[in-house]
Amino acid sequence: AQSVAQPEDQVNVAEGNPLTVKCTYSVSGNPYLFWYVQYPNRGLQFLLKYITGDNLVKGSYGFEAEFNKSQTSFHLKKPSALVSDSALYFCAVRAPGSGYSTLTFGKGTMLLVS
Amino acid sequence: EAGVAQSPRYKIIEKRQSVAFWCNPISGHATLYWYQQILGQGPKLLIQFQNNGVVDDSQLPKDRFSAERLKGVDSTLKIQPAKLEDSAVYLCASSFRQDRSDTIYFGEGSWLTVV
């Protein structure tokens, strides 16, 4: 069974500082990994995904994520945080291969930028 | 490009009443999903459609939840009778195909409070 862990319920960062939101996964084979952001009273917005290739993936709003196979991690990063980045962030994983496979989400990490 | 449309955005009902949510996916997207997001948790898949056929409804509480996707476009999710624990955000989403690498795009959600 596949699973995602987001070990921090909340991350606090000062505006202008770099930010990292952590994600680790468990799945058989090379995973497909996704990050989504949810602003208050809104749905989930897609940020970026890793399918294959370069381990550093760049996405929307200046975010990037690094796939690390040996550590089974896919941490979300941004060089300089903005107050407007404050939101709930979800990491999600899908097993590789063909056929049906569900997208499994972590419980989310609240990012507060002040 | 228009996103995934959902209505109503907010609904408050009493327990044992019924409620229905409507979803219109992104044009051309064959795969449609309904997720349930309870406060403090990540979204959980309730049902997935490929065109108008059900691919996975293993986590849909079928004694009270039902969903349909007539003509392979719009979809409706119904809850009858509602329980207090059904209070959640119901997220509709769509993707172009069922391919595992496809991005899933979400709507704004329908926020349900059962009192």
CSV table of C-alpha atoms in Angstrom, one decimal:
chain,number,residue,atom,x,y,z
A,1,ALA,CA,0.0,0.0,0.0
A,2,GLN,CA,1.2,3.5,-0.8
A,3,SER,CA,1.4,6.3,1.8
A,4,VAL,CA,2.6,9.8,2.4
A,5,ALA,CA,3.9,11.4,5.5
A,6,GLN,CA,4.1,15.1,6.2
A,7,PRO,CA,5.9,15.2,9.6
A,8,GLU,CA,5.2,18.8,10.4
A,9,ASP,CA,1.7,20.0,11.1
A,10,GLN,CA,2.9,23.6,10.8
A,11,VAL,CA,6.0,25.4,9.5
A,12,ASN,CA,6.7,29.0,10.5
A,13,VAL,CA,9.0,31.2,8.3
A,14,ALA,CA,9.9,34.8,8.2
A,15,GLU,CA,9.2,36.6,5.0
A,16,GLY,CA,12.3,36.7,2.7
A,17,ASN,CA,13.7,33.5,4.3
A,18,PRO,CA,13.9,30.2,2.5
A,19,LEU,CA,11.2,27.7,3.2
A,20,THR,CA,11.0,23.9,3.2
A,21,VAL,CA,7.9,21.7,3.6
A,22,LYS,CA,8.8,18.1,4.2
A,23,CYS,CA,7.3,15.0,2.6
A,24,THR,CA,8.3,11.4,2.6
A,25,TYR,CA,6.5,8.6,0.8
A,26,SER,CA,6.2,4.8,0.7
A,27,VAL,CA,5.4,3.1,-2.6
A,28,SER,CA,6.7,0.1,-4.6
A,29,GLY,CA,8.8,1.3,-7.6
A,30,ASN,CA,9.5,4.8,-8.7
A,31,PRO,CA,6.7,7.0,-7.6
A,32,TYR,CA,4.8,9.8,-9.3
A,33,LEU,CA,4.8,12.7,-6.7
A,34,PHE,CA,2.7,15.8,-6.6
A,35,TRP,CA,2.4,19.0,-4.5
A,36,TYR,CA,-0.8,20.9,-4.1
A,37,VAL,CA,-1.7,24.1,-2.2
A,38,GLN,CA,-5.0,25.0,-0.5
A,39,TYR,CA,-5.8,28.6,0.4
A,40,PRO,CA,-8.6,29.3,3.0
A,41,ASN,CA,-12.0,28.3,1.7
A,42,ARG,CA,-10.6,27.3,-1.6
A,43,GLY,CA,-10.0,24.0,-3.5
A,44,LEU,CA,-6.6,22.4,-4.1
A,45,GLN,CA,-4.3,24.1,-6.6
A,46,PHE,CA,-1.6,22.1,-8.4
A,47,LEU,CA,1.9,23.3,-7.8
A,48,LEU,CA,4.3,20.8,-9.4
A,49,LYS,CA,4.9,17.1,-10.0
A,50,TYR,CA,7.8,14.6,-10.5
A,51,ILE,CA,7.3,11.9,-13.0
A,52,THR,CA,10.8,11.1,-14.2
A,53,GLY,CA,14.1,12.7,-15.2
A,54,ASP,CA,15.7,15.6,-13.3
A,55,ASN,CA,15.3,15.3,-9.6
A,56,LEU,CA,14.7,19.0,-9.1
A,57,VAL,CA,11.3,20.0,-10.3
A,58,LYS,CA,10.2,23.6,-10.8
A,59,GLY,CA,6.6,24.6,-10.4
A,60,SER,CA,4.2,27.5,-10.0
A,61,TYR,CA,4.8,30.7,-7.9
A,62,GLY,CA,8.6,30.1,-7.6
A,63,PHE,CA,8.2,26.7,-5.8
A,64,GLU,CA,10.5,23.8,-6.5
A,65,ALA,CA,10.8,20.3,-5.1
A,66,GLU,CA,13.6,17.8,-4.9
A,67,PHE,CA,13.1,14.1,-5.4
A,68,ASN,CA,15.5,12.0,-3.3
A,69,LYS,CA,15.0,8.3,-4.0
A,70,SER,CA,17.4,7.0,-1.4
A,71,GLN,CA,15.6,9.0,1.3
A,72,THR,CA,12.2,8.5,-0.2
A,73,SER,CA,11.5,12.2,0.1
A,74,PHE,CA,10.0,15.0,-2.0
A,75,HIS,CA,10.5,18.2,-0.1
A,76,LEU,CA,8.9,21.4,-1.3
A,77,LYS,CA,11.2,24.5,-1.3
A,78,LYS,CA,11.2,28.2,-2.1
A,79,PRO,CA,14.3,30.4,-1.9
A,80,SER,CA,12.4,33.5,-0.5
A,81,ALA,CA,9.1,33.1,1.3
A,82,LEU,CA,6.2,35.6,0.8
A,83,VAL,CA,3.4,36.3,3.2
A,84,SER,CA,1.0,35.3,0.4
A,85,ASP,CA,2.5,31.8,0.5
A,86,SER,CA,0.8,31.2,3.8
A,87,ALA,CA,-1.5,28.3,3.1
A,88,LEU,CA,-2.1,24.5,3.6
A,89,TYR,CA,0.3,22.3,1.5
A,90,PHE,CA,-0.4,18.7,0.5
A,91,CYS,CA,2.0,16.1,-0.8
A,92,ALA,CA,0.5,13.2,-2.8
A,93,VAL,CA,1.8,10.0,-4.4
A,94,ARG,CA,0.7,7.6,-7.1
A,95,ALA,CA,2.3,4.2,-7.8
A,96,PRO,CA,4.0,3.8,-11.2
A,97,GLY,CA,2.8,1.5,-14.0
A,98,SER,CA,-0.3,1.1,-16.1
A,99,GLY,CA,-3.8,0.6,-15.0
A,100,TYR,CA,-5.8,2.1,-12.2
A,101,SER,CA,-4.1,3.7,-9.2
A,102,THR,CA,-5.4,6.1,-6.7
A,103,LEU,CA,-3.7,9.4,-5.7
A,104,THR,CA,-2.9,9.3,-2.0
A,105,PHE,CA,-2.5,12.5,0.0
A,106,GLY,CA,-0.7,13.4,3.2
A,107,LYS,CA,-2.5,15.1,6.0
A,108,GLY,CA,-1.1,18.5,5.0
A,109,THR,CA,1.3,21.1,6.4
A,110,MET,CA,0.2,24.6,7.3
A,111,LEU,CA,2.8,27.2,6.2
A,112,LEU,CA,2.7,30.5,8.0
A,113,VAL,CA,4.9,33.3,6.7
A,114,SER,CA,5.2,36.4,8.8
B,1,GLU,CA,-9.5,27.6,-19.9
B,2,ALA,CA,-12.3,27.2,-17.4
B,3,GLY,CA,-11.6,25.1,-14.3
B,4,VAL,CA,-13.7,22.5,-12.5
B,5,ALA,CA,-17.0,24.0,-11.5
B,6,GLN,CA,-18.9,23.0,-8.4
B,7,SER,CA,-22.1,24.0,-6.8
B,8,PRO,CA,-23.3,24.8,-4.2
B,9,ARG,CA,-20.2,26.2,-2.5
B,10,TYR,CA,-21.8,26.0,0.9
B,11,LYS,CA,-24.6,24.0,2.4
B,12,ILE,CA,-25.9,23.5,5.9
B,13,ILE,CA,-28.4,20.7,6.5
B,14,GLU,CA,-29.8,18.8,9.5
B,15,LYS,CA,-28.9,15.2,10.1
B,16,ARG,CA,-31.0,12.7,8.2
B,17,GLN,CA,-31.7,15.3,5.5
B,18,SER,CA,-30.4,14.9,1.9
B,19,VAL,CA,-28.1,17.0,-0.2
B,20,ALA,CA,-26.7,16.9,-3.7
B,21,PHE,CA,-23.6,18.4,-5.2
B,22,TRP,CA,-23.0,19.1,-8.8
B,23,CYS,CA,-19.7,19.1,-10.8
B,24,ASN,CA,-18.7,20.1,-14.3
B,25,PRO,CA,-15.2,19.0,-15.1
B,26,ILE,CA,-12.7,20.7,-17.4
B,27,SER,CA,-13.7,20.4,-21.0
B,28,GLY,CA,-12.3,17.3,-22.6
B,29,HIS,CA,-11.3,15.6,-19.4
B,30,ALA,CA,-12.4,12.0,-19.4
B,31,THR,CA,-11.7,11.2,-15.8
B,32,LEU,CA,-13.7,12.7,-12.9
B,33,TYR,CA,-13.1,12.2,-9.2
B,34,TRP,CA,-15.0,13.0,-6.0
B,35,TYR,CA,-12.9,13.5,-2.9
B,36,GLN,CA,-14.0,14.0,0.7
B,37,GLN,CA,-11.8,16.3,2.8
B,38,ILE,CA,-12.5,16.3,6.6
B,39,LEU,CA,-11.0,19.2,8.6
B,40,GLY,CA,-7.4,18.4,9.5
B,41,GLN,CA,-7.0,15.6,7.0
B,42,GLY,CA,-5.9,15.1,3.4
B,43,PRO,CA,-8.5,14.5,0.7
B,44,LYS,CA,-9.8,10.9,0.4
B,45,LEU,CA,-11.1,9.5,-2.8
B,46,LEU,CA,-14.8,8.6,-2.8
B,47,ILE,CA,-15.4,7.6,-6.4
B,48,GLN,CA,-13.6,7.8,-9.7
B,49,PHE,CA,-15.3,7.8,-13.1
B,50,GLN,CA,-13.7,7.1,-16.5
B,51,ASN,CA,-16.2,8.7,-19.0
B,52,ASN,CA,-19.5,7.5,-17.5
B,53,GLY,CA,-18.2,4.3,-16.0
B,54,VAL,CA,-17.2,3.8,-12.4
B,55,VAL,CA,-13.5,2.9,-12.0
B,56,ASP,CA,-13.3,2.9,-8.2
B,57,ASP,CA,-16.0,3.4,-5.5
B,58,SER,CA,-14.4,1.2,-2.9
B,59,GLN,CA,-14.4,4.0,-0.3
B,60,LEU,CA,-17.9,5.3,-1.0
B,61,PRO,CA,-20.4,4.6,1.8
B,62,LYS,CA,-22.9,3.1,-0.5
B,63,ASP,CA,-25.7,2.9,2.1
B,64,ARG,CA,-25.9,6.7,2.1
B,65,PHE,CA,-23.8,8.1,-0.7
B,66,SER,CA,-24.5,7.8,-4.5
B,67,ALA,CA,-22.9,9.4,-7.5
B,68,GLU,CA,-23.5,9.4,-11.2
B,69,ARG,CA,-22.0,10.8,-14.3
B,70,LEU,CA,-24.5,10.8,-17.0
B,71,LYS,CA,-23.3,11.3,-20.6
B,72,GLY,CA,-19.7,11.3,-19.4
B,73,VAL,CA,-19.6,15.0,-18.5
B,74,ASP,CA,-21.3,16.5,-15.5
B,75,SER,CA,-21.6,14.5,-12.2
B,76,THR,CA,-23.8,14.6,-9.1
B,77,LEU,CA,-22.9,13.3,-5.7
B,78,LYS,CA,-25.8,12.7,-3.3
B,79,ILE,CA,-25.9,12.0,0.4
B,80,GLN,CA,-29.1,10.6,1.9
B,81,PRO,CA,-29.6,10.5,4.9
B,82,ALA,CA,-26.7,12.7,6.1
B,83,LYS,CA,-24.9,12.1,9.3
B,84,LEU,CA,-22.9,14.5,11.5
B,85,GLU,CA,-19.7,12.9,10.4
B,86,ASP,CA,-20.4,13.8,6.8
B,87,SER,CA,-19.5,17.4,7.6
B,88,ALA,CA,-16.6,18.0,5.2
B,89,VAL,CA,-15.5,19.6,2.0
B,90,TYR,CA,-16.5,17.6,-1.1
B,91,LEU,CA,-14.0,18.2,-3.9
B,92,CYS,CA,-14.6,17.4,-7.5
B,93,ALA,CA,-11.6,17.0,-9.7
B,94,SER,CA,-10.8,15.9,-13.2
B,95,SER,CA,-7.9,14.8,-15.4
B,96,PHE,CA,-7.5,14.4,-19.1
B,97,ARG,CA,-6.9,10.7,-18.9
B,98,GLN,CA,-6.6,8.0,-16.3
B,99,ASP,CA,-2.9,7.9,-16.8
B,100,ARG,CA,-1.1,7.8,-13.5
B,101,SER,CA,1.2,10.7,-14.5
B,102,ASP,CA,-1.7,13.0,-15.4
B,103,THR,CA,-2.3,16.0,-13.3
B,104,ILE,CA,-5.6,16.1,-11.4
B,105,TYR,CA,-7.2,19.5,-11.2
B,106,PHE,CA,-9.6,20.3,-8.4
B,107,GLY,CA,-12.6,22.6,-8.1
B,108,GLU,CA,-13.2,25.1,-5.3
B,109,GLY,CA,-15.1,22.5,-3.2
B,110,SER,CA,-18.6,22.2,-1.7
B,111,TRP,CA,-18.5,22.8,2.0
B,112,LEU,CA,-21.1,20.7,3.9
B,113,THR,CA,-22.1,21.2,7.5
B,114,VAL,CA,-24.5,18.7,9.0
B,115,VAL,CA,-26.1,19.9,12.3
